[in-house]
Amino acid sequence: MSRKIQVTVWNENRHEQLNEEVRKVYPNGIHEALAAPLRESGMDVRTATLEQPEHGLSQEVLDQTDVLIWWGHIAHDQVSEEIVERVHQRVLGGMGLIVLHSGHFSKIFKRLMGTGCDLKWREADEKERLWVVNPSHPIVEGLGQYIELEREEMYGEFFDIPEPEELILVSWFEGGEVFRSGCTFTRGQGKIFYFRPGHETYPTYHQSDIQKIIVNGVRWASPTNGPKPVYGNHPPIENIKAKS
Amino acid sequence: MSRKIQVTVWNENRHEQLNEEVRKVYPNGIHEALAAPLRESGMDVRTATLEQPEHGLSQEVLDQTDVLIWWGHIAHDQVSEEIVERVHQRVLGGMGLIVLHSGHFSKIFKRLMGTGCDLKWREADEKERLWVVNPSHPIVEGLGQYIELEREEMYGEFFDIPEPEELILVSWFEGGEVFRSGCTFTRGQGKIFYFRPGHETYPTYHQSDIQKIIVNGVRWASPTNGPKPVYGNHPPIENIKAKS
Amino acid sequence: MSRKIQVTVWNENRHEQLNEEVRKVYPNGIHEALAAPLRESGMDVRTATLEQPEHGLSQEVLDQTDVLIWWGHIAHDQVSEEIVERVHQRVLGGMGLIVLHSGHFSKIFKRLMGTGCDLKWREADEKERLWVVNPSHPIVEGLGQYIELEREEMYGEFFDIPEPEELILVSWFEGGEVFRSGCTFTRGQGKIFYFRPGHETYPTYHQSDIQKIIVNGVRWASPTNGPKPVYGNHPPIENIKAKS
Amino acid sequence: MSRKIQVTVWNENRHEQLNEEVRKVYPNGIHEALAAPLRESGMDVRTATLEQPEHGLSQEVLDQTDVLIWWGHIAHDQVSEEIVERVHQRVLGGMGLIVLHSGHFSKIFKRLMGTGCDLKWREADEKERLWVVNPSHPIVEGLGQYIELEREEMYGEFFDIPEPEELILVSWFEGGEVFRSGCTFTRGQGKIFYFRPGHETYPTYHQSDIQKIIVNGVRWASPTNGPKPVYGNHPPIENIKAKS
C-alpha cells in the first residue's frame, strides 16, 4: 500500500515548439504542467515526449509505469506502430491510461476503443461547464457539482466511442453542444480514463479542479493485484462422463 | 485517508438460536464471524442484530457507519418498515451496503433494486466454484482465478435483479446451474455489492478467500467525498434570451 | 408479428382542469395529444386518468396493455398504493413503461428505480436542445442529430437515478445545465424508457420529432416472448457426488 | 419494414476440406448450415468463403449486407488486412456483425474489441448448458430458460473482452467452467453479437434453439435508420459572448 504510484506523462510536445502562444501558457511544456500536481500529491512522475528515442517509452519505462498519461494532437501519425503496440500490450497487462483532450484521435486510443473516435469541434474562446453525473465515483472526489472553464475548445457529440462503462462528466458548451467529457473503460487488466479538456492555448491544466480530477484519475487507474488471467488448453476440473 | 472505516455488521441472528448445527459452525453468530476479518484488517467494526432495540440500527449508529453488511433469511418480514426506510435513506446519502446470500430477499435489497430479487435454489451439499470475470476490479484484489466451496446451497438463474453495473463473479454449481454471484450497483451516493455465498450451515465465512472479498468489498463501498447533489429550483447560470 | 401493440396512455389530467393556459395547449388533455400519433402509427391506444375508478388502471386493463405511458406532476401522492403495486407487478411481468417528464417523481418510477429520482429544475421559457449520443438505438430511428425545443422547463443534473442501461439523449439548456434526457432500464421482464421533455404549458407533445421518439419508444418497450423465469426450489439437473 | 434483411454468411471453410469428420456433420459447409434457417425465416442470404476472390467480401457485397456472420478458426491470419479494414469500416457505418465461436480470435473481432480476446478451451465431448440471464432481450425470444448441448468444446473464463453492453447467456460446462456466451457490443453505428457455440465437429448449428438465437441475433443487429453522425469543424449554434 505504501509504494508510490509510478506515473509517466507523455506529451507530443510540438505545439510548444511551434507556437509562442502555447509556450506562454506552458513554458515547460504541457507534460511538466501535468506532472507538477501529480508530484505534489506524492507520486513518482517522469515525462516522455515524441522526439525522444522510442518516444521516451522504452519497454523498461513502460514496465515501471503504473499509469501513463497521453497528450497528443498534430503528430499522431508520427508515433511508431511498434510503440503503439507496446503501449497496447502494457495496458492489456494492467497499466492504467489517462487519455487527454485531442488524444481522442491518437493511435493508441483508437486501437483500444475499436472505433473511429471522431467528434465535432470548434475553437471559439467559448465557455465550457463540466457537470458531474456520477457523484460517488472516486474520480470526482473533492469536487463541486460542476467545473467552469472560461475559454476552451468545443468538442461536440456524436463522440464515436463505445458506450463508456462509467460516464462521470458531461460538458455544456456556450455555443450549444454537449459532450461526454469523463468516461471510463476497461481493456484486459487495464483501466482507461478519457478526460476531455486541455486545448493547448488555454491554461486549463493550471486550474486546480482539473488537476484534482487527473490526480484522482491516476489513483483510480492504478493497477490492482488481481488474478492473473489463465488462457489456453486446460484439462477438466470435474469428471466428464463418457458419452455413449 | 488515515481515518478507520466504520463498519456495522447486521445479522438476523435467528438460525443461531434455533439450530444447533448452525451454532456449531458459527458459535458466536454469523455477525461475529463476519466481523473478525474486518477487524483484523484495521477497520472499526460493530455488530447489530434483529432482536436489539431498533434492530441495533439507530439513526446515530447509521450516521456513524461507512459500510453496512446485511445477512438475513427467515425473518425478513420482521424488519420494521421504519428501519428499512432509514437504511434506504442512508444508502442514498452515501453509506455503502454489502448484501450477503439470502439477503437477496431482504426488504432493503428489494427496495434498492426495484425488482422481485427472486432466484432458483437448492440445498444439496453441492460444490460451488466462483469464477472471476472482472480481474482488474478492486474487489478481487489478491485472489486467484476462482474460489471453490466444497459444499454450498445452490442459487440459480434467472436472478431477478437489474443488470449489474459491474459483474465480477459468476458461479458454477455441481448440479448444473450458473449464477451472477458478485454484482455491484450504485443508488444515490451509495455503493452496493451483492455477494452470493454464505448458507448458514456451511463454514463459508471462515474461508479466507471469502473473507478477502468481503474486506475488499467494504473498502470499495466506502463513501468518497464527492460533490453533494443539489436539487430543486435554481436560477439560470447563463442569460436566457427573452422570446418574442 | 401482425398483432397490434396495445398502449395505455395514463395522465394525471389535473393541470388541464385547473389552468386555462394548459387547456389552450392541450384542449383534449395531454393524454389525447400523446395518443394521437400512436394511433396514427397503427397501435391500439386507450387512455386512463387519475380521476377514473382505479385511476383507469384495473387489473384487466393492465393485463391487456403492452406498454403504459405515464404523465403525472402535481398529484403523485393521490395515486393509490394498490394501483402502484399493480403497475409494478405488471412491469416486472413484462409490460413496457414510458415515463415522461415530471413522471420522474411518480411513485411507480421511484419504486422501479430504488432511488430518490430528484433533480434540478427551472421554468424560464428557455431553449432545450436534445443531442443523440446513441445513434444506432431503435428509439432514435428516423431522427436527426438533435431536436430543438424553443421553450421548455429546465431539468438539470444531478438526476438521482441508477446508471441507465442505455443513455440515448443528453439535453443542453440555454441557462447552462445538461441532463440525461433519454434513458433505458430493465426491471424483471419489463423495459422502461424515461424521456424528459413535456412541460404542461408548452406544445412539446405536438412536435413531430418528440412524437416520433415516443412511438419508437413504445415499439422498443413492447414485450418479447422470452423465457418465463423459473424460481424456487429445484432438484439438480446433474448428479451431485455424495461427500464423505 | 417490408424490405428483406440482407445477410452474408462468411465461413473460413477449411475444416470442411481437411477433415472428413467435419464434412459428415456439415456436408455443404458450416456456411450453408448457417444460411438455411435464415433463408427459412425470410431473409436474403448469400455465403462467402476465404478462398474466394477478396474472400467473397467485395466492397459491393459489403455495401449490400445488413448483417455479416463470421465463422473462422485455423486461418485467421490468412484474412487480408485490406478486407479486415473494409469490414471494420462497414461495421462502424452500421452493418451488423455476428461473431461465432472460434471467431473470437479473428482479426475483425479483435480489432473491434481492442483487447486480446483470449480464453481457456478444451475439446472433451462435454456437456454445455447455456442459461438465459437477460430474458426480455429480443435475442432470446421464443426460447426456454436454458439450451443444452450434449457435446461441445469448452470455452472458459477469463474471456478477454471489454465488459459487454448486454450479457444475455452464460454457459455451464460439465468440466467445471463458466463462460459469457452471448454478449452484445456497439461500435460506431454497428451492432455486434458474439455467440459462443459451434465447434466444427459437433452438429451444434443443426439444433433448432441455436438457429433461433442466430436468426434473432440477425434481426437485432440489422441497421436502424438513425441519425448520421456529423463530425469535424462546426460554427456555433448559439451566440458566444466576446470575452474581455
mmCIF file with all atom_site columns, C-alpha atoms in Angstrom, chain C residues 1 127 129 131-132 134-138 140-146 148 165-166 172 174 186 188-191 219 223-230 234 237-238, chain D residues 1 127 129 131-132 134-138 140-146 148 165-166 172 174 186 188-191 219 223-230 234 237-238:
data_model
loop_
_atom_site.group_PDB
_atom_site.id
_atom_site.type_symbol
_atom_site.label_atom_id
_atom_site.label_alt_id
_atom_site.label_comp_id
_atom_site.label_asym_id
_atom_site.label_entity_id
_atom_site.label_seq_id
_atom_site.pdbx_PDB_ins_code
_atom_site.Cartn_x
_atom_site.Cartn_y
_atom_site.Cartn_z
_atom_site.occupancy
_atom_site.B_iso_or_equiv
_atom_site.pdbx_formal_charge
_atom_site.auth_seq_id
_atom_site.auth_comp_id
_atom_site.auth_asym_id
_atom_site.auth_atom_id
_atom_site.pdbx_PDB_model_num
ATOM 1  C CA . MET C 1 1   ? -45.887 -10.047 -35.599 1.00 0.00 ? 1   MET C CA 1
ATOM 2  C CA . LYS C 1 127 ? -34.294 26.693  -25.146 1.00 0.00 ? 127 LYS C CA 1
ATOM 3  C CA . ARG C 1 129 ? -31.530 21.006  -27.419 1.00 0.00 ? 129 ARG C CA 1
ATOM 4  C CA . TRP C 1 131 ? -28.447 15.600  -28.599 1.00 0.00 ? 131 TRP C CA 1
ATOM 5  C CA . VAL C 1 132 ? -28.413 11.966  -29.717 1.00 0.00 ? 132 VAL C CA 1
ATOM 6  C CA . ASN C 1 134 ? -26.526 6.562   -29.175 1.00 0.00 ? 134 ASN C CA 1
ATOM 7  C CA . PRO C 1 135 ? -27.343 6.888   -32.878 1.00 0.00 ? 135 PRO C CA 1
ATOM 8  C CA . SER C 1 136 ? -27.916 3.195   -33.620 1.00 0.00 ? 136 SER C CA 1
ATOM 9  C CA . HIS C 1 137 ? -30.585 2.762   -30.951 1.00 0.00 ? 137 HIS C CA 1
ATOM 10 C CA . PRO C 1 138 ? -34.062 1.999   -32.361 1.00 0.00 ? 138 PRO C CA 1
ATOM 11 C CA . VAL C 1 140 ? -33.881 7.440   -32.384 1.00 0.00 ? 140 VAL C CA 1
ATOM 12 C CA . GLU C 1 141 ? -34.732 5.836   -35.734 1.00 0.00 ? 141 GLU C CA 1
ATOM 13 C CA . GLY C 1 142 ? -35.653 8.496   -38.262 1.00 0.00 ? 142 GLY C CA 1
ATOM 14 C CA . LEU C 1 143 ? -34.261 11.415  -36.272 1.00 0.00 ? 143 LEU C CA 1
ATOM 15 C CA . GLY C 1 144 ? -31.532 13.961  -36.960 1.00 0.00 ? 144 GLY C CA 1
ATOM 16 C CA . GLN C 1 145 ? -28.531 14.590  -34.733 1.00 0.00 ? 145 GLN C CA 1
ATOM 17 C CA . TYR C 1 146 ? -30.532 16.774  -32.317 1.00 0.00 ? 146 TYR C CA 1
ATOM 18 C CA . GLU C 1 148 ? -34.628 21.711  -30.573 1.00 0.00 ? 148 GLU C CA 1
ATOM 19 C CA . GLU C 1 165 ? -28.504 0.740   -19.071 1.00 0.00 ? 165 GLU C CA 1
ATOM 20 C CA . GLU C 1 166 ? -28.512 2.853   -22.240 1.00 0.00 ? 166 GLU C CA 1
ATOM 21 C CA . TRP C 1 172 ? -28.334 21.211  -23.433 1.00 0.00 ? 172 TRP C CA 1
ATOM 22 C CA . GLU C 1 174 ? -29.838 27.760  -22.541 1.00 0.00 ? 174 GLU C CA 1
ATOM 23 C CA . THR C 1 186 ? -34.905 -3.159  -17.435 1.00 0.00 ? 186 THR C CA 1
ATOM 24 C CA . GLY C 1 188 ? -37.821 -8.010  -14.297 1.00 0.00 ? 188 GLY C CA 1
ATOM 25 C CA . GLN C 1 189 ? -39.181 -8.717  -17.789 1.00 0.00 ? 189 GLN C CA 1
ATOM 26 C CA . GLY C 1 190 ? -40.199 -5.096  -18.332 1.00 0.00 ? 190 GLY C CA 1
ATOM 27 C CA . LYS C 1 191 ? -38.438 -2.423  -20.348 1.00 0.00 ? 191 LYS C CA 1
ATOM 28 C CA . ARG C 1 219 ? -42.126 -0.236  -30.078 1.00 0.00 ? 219 ARG C CA 1
ATOM 29 C CA . PRO C 1 223 ? -42.835 -7.244  -24.546 1.00 0.00 ? 223 PRO C CA 1
ATOM 30 C CA . THR C 1 224 ? -40.921 -10.001 -26.304 1.00 0.00 ? 224 THR C CA 1
ATOM 31 C CA . ASN C 1 225 ? -41.929 -13.615 -25.919 1.00 0.00 ? 225 ASN C CA 1
ATOM 32 C CA . GLY C 1 226 ? -38.839 -14.569 -23.946 1.00 0.00 ? 226 GLY C CA 1
ATOM 33 C CA . PRO C 1 227 ? -38.258 -17.383 -21.458 1.00 0.00 ? 227 PRO C CA 1
ATOM 34 C CA . LYS C 1 228 ? -40.596 -17.200 -18.491 1.00 0.00 ? 228 LYS C CA 1
ATOM 35 C CA . PRO C 1 229 ? -38.377 -17.035 -15.376 1.00 0.00 ? 229 PRO C CA 1
ATOM 36 C CA . VAL C 1 230 ? -38.497 -20.081 -13.125 1.00 0.00 ? 230 VAL C CA 1
ATOM 37 C CA . HIS C 1 234 ? -35.379 -27.210 -7.906  1.00 0.00 ? 234 HIS C CA 1
ATOM 38 C CA . ILE C 1 237 ? -30.026 -31.376 -13.350 1.00 0.00 ? 237 ILE C CA 1
ATOM 39 C CA . GLU C 1 238 ? -26.701 -33.155 -12.928 1.00 0.00 ? 238 GLU C CA 1
ATOM 40 C CA . MET D 1 1   ? -40.291 -2.533  -42.887 1.00 0.00 ? 1   MET D CA 1
ATOM 41 C CA . LYS D 1 127 ? -21.970 -31.057 -21.953 1.00 0.00 ? 127 LYS D CA 1
ATOM 42 C CA . ARG D 1 129 ? -25.795 -25.659 -20.805 1.00 0.00 ? 129 ARG D CA 1
ATOM 43 C CA . TRP D 1 131 ? -28.520 -20.161 -19.257 1.00 0.00 ? 131 TRP D CA 1
ATOM 44 C CA . VAL D 1 132 ? -30.509 -17.062 -20.203 1.00 0.00 ? 132 VAL D CA 1
ATOM 45 C CA . ASN D 1 134 ? -31.487 -11.415 -19.790 1.00 0.00 ? 134 ASN D CA 1
ATOM 46 C CA . PRO D 1 135 ? -34.906 -12.904 -20.549 1.00 0.00 ? 135 PRO D CA 1
ATOM 47 C CA . SER D 1 136 ? -36.510 -9.807  -22.069 1.00 0.00 ? 136 SER D CA 1
ATOM 48 C CA . HIS D 1 137 ? -33.824 -9.362  -24.727 1.00 0.00 ? 137 HIS D CA 1
ATOM 49 C CA . PRO D 1 138 ? -35.103 -9.896  -28.305 1.00 0.00 ? 138 PRO D CA 1
ATOM 50 C CA . VAL D 1 140 ? -33.781 -14.932 -26.685 1.00 0.00 ? 140 VAL D CA 1
ATOM 51 C CA . GLU D 1 141 ? -37.337 -14.526 -27.959 1.00 0.00 ? 141 GLU D CA 1
ATOM 52 C CA . GLY D 1 142 ? -39.047 -17.893 -28.197 1.00 0.00 ? 142 GLY D CA 1
ATOM 53 C CA . LEU D 1 143 ? -36.506 -19.748 -26.060 1.00 0.00 ? 143 LEU D CA 1
ATOM 54 C CA . GLY D 1 144 ? -36.760 -21.612 -22.764 1.00 0.00 ? 144 GLY D CA 1
ATOM 55 C CA . GLN D 1 145 ? -34.674 -20.861 -19.679 1.00 0.00 ? 145 GLN D CA 1
ATOM 56 C CA . TYR D 1 146 ? -31.653 -22.755 -20.997 1.00 0.00 ? 146 TYR D CA 1
ATOM 57 C CA . GLU D 1 148 ? -28.416 -27.942 -23.644 1.00 0.00 ? 148 GLU D CA 1
ATOM 58 C CA . GLU D 1 165 ? -23.035 -3.838  -23.117 1.00 0.00 ? 165 GLU D CA 1
ATOM 59 C CA . GLU D 1 166 ? -25.555 -6.632  -22.601 1.00 0.00 ? 166 GLU D CA 1
ATOM 60 C CA . TRP D 1 172 ? -22.147 -24.007 -17.618 1.00 0.00 ? 172 TRP D CA 1
ATOM 61 C CA . GLU D 1 174 ? -19.537 -30.258 -17.336 1.00 0.00 ? 174 GLU D CA 1
ATOM 62 C CA . THR D 1 186 ? -21.930 -1.376  -30.276 1.00 0.00 ? 186 THR D CA 1
ATOM 63 C CA . GLY D 1 188 ? -19.865 3.236   -34.339 1.00 0.00 ? 188 GLY D CA 1
ATOM 64 C CA . GLN D 1 189 ? -23.314 2.632   -35.874 1.00 0.00 ? 189 GLN D CA 1
ATOM 65 C CA . GLY D 1 190 ? -22.856 -1.136  -35.919 1.00 0.00 ? 190 GLY D CA 1
ATOM 66 C CA . LYS D 1 191 ? -24.268 -3.718  -33.532 1.00 0.00 ? 191 LYS D CA 1
ATOM 67 C CA . ARG D 1 219 ? -32.822 -9.232  -36.631 1.00 0.00 ? 219 ARG D CA 1
ATOM 68 C CA . PRO D 1 223 ? -29.172 -1.427  -39.086 1.00 0.00 ? 223 PRO D CA 1
ATOM 69 C CA . THR D 1 224 ? -31.703 1.157   -37.991 1.00 0.00 ? 224 THR D CA 1
ATOM 70 C CA . ASN D 1 225 ? -32.152 4.371   -39.900 1.00 0.00 ? 225 ASN D CA 1
ATOM 71 C CA . GLY D 1 226 ? -30.723 6.553   -37.157 1.00 0.00 ? 226 GLY D CA 1
ATOM 72 C CA . PRO D 1 227 ? -29.094 9.989   -37.299 1.00 0.00 ? 227 PRO D CA 1
ATOM 73 C CA . LYS D 1 228 ? -25.992 10.011  -39.467 1.00 0.00 ? 228 LYS D CA 1
ATOM 74 C CA . PRO D 1 229 ? -23.125 11.237  -37.253 1.00 0.00 ? 229 PRO D CA 1
ATOM 75 C CA . VAL D 1 230 ? -21.707 14.635  -38.137 1.00 0.00 ? 230 VAL D CA 1
ATOM 76 C CA . HIS D 1 234 ? -18.719 23.436  -36.924 1.00 0.00 ? 234 HIS D CA 1
ATOM 77 C CA . ILE D 1 237 ? -25.432 27.226  -32.912 1.00 0.00 ? 237 ILE D CA 1
ATOM 78 C CA . GLU D 1 238 ? -25.730 29.828  -30.170 1.00 0.00 ? 238 GLU D CA 1
#
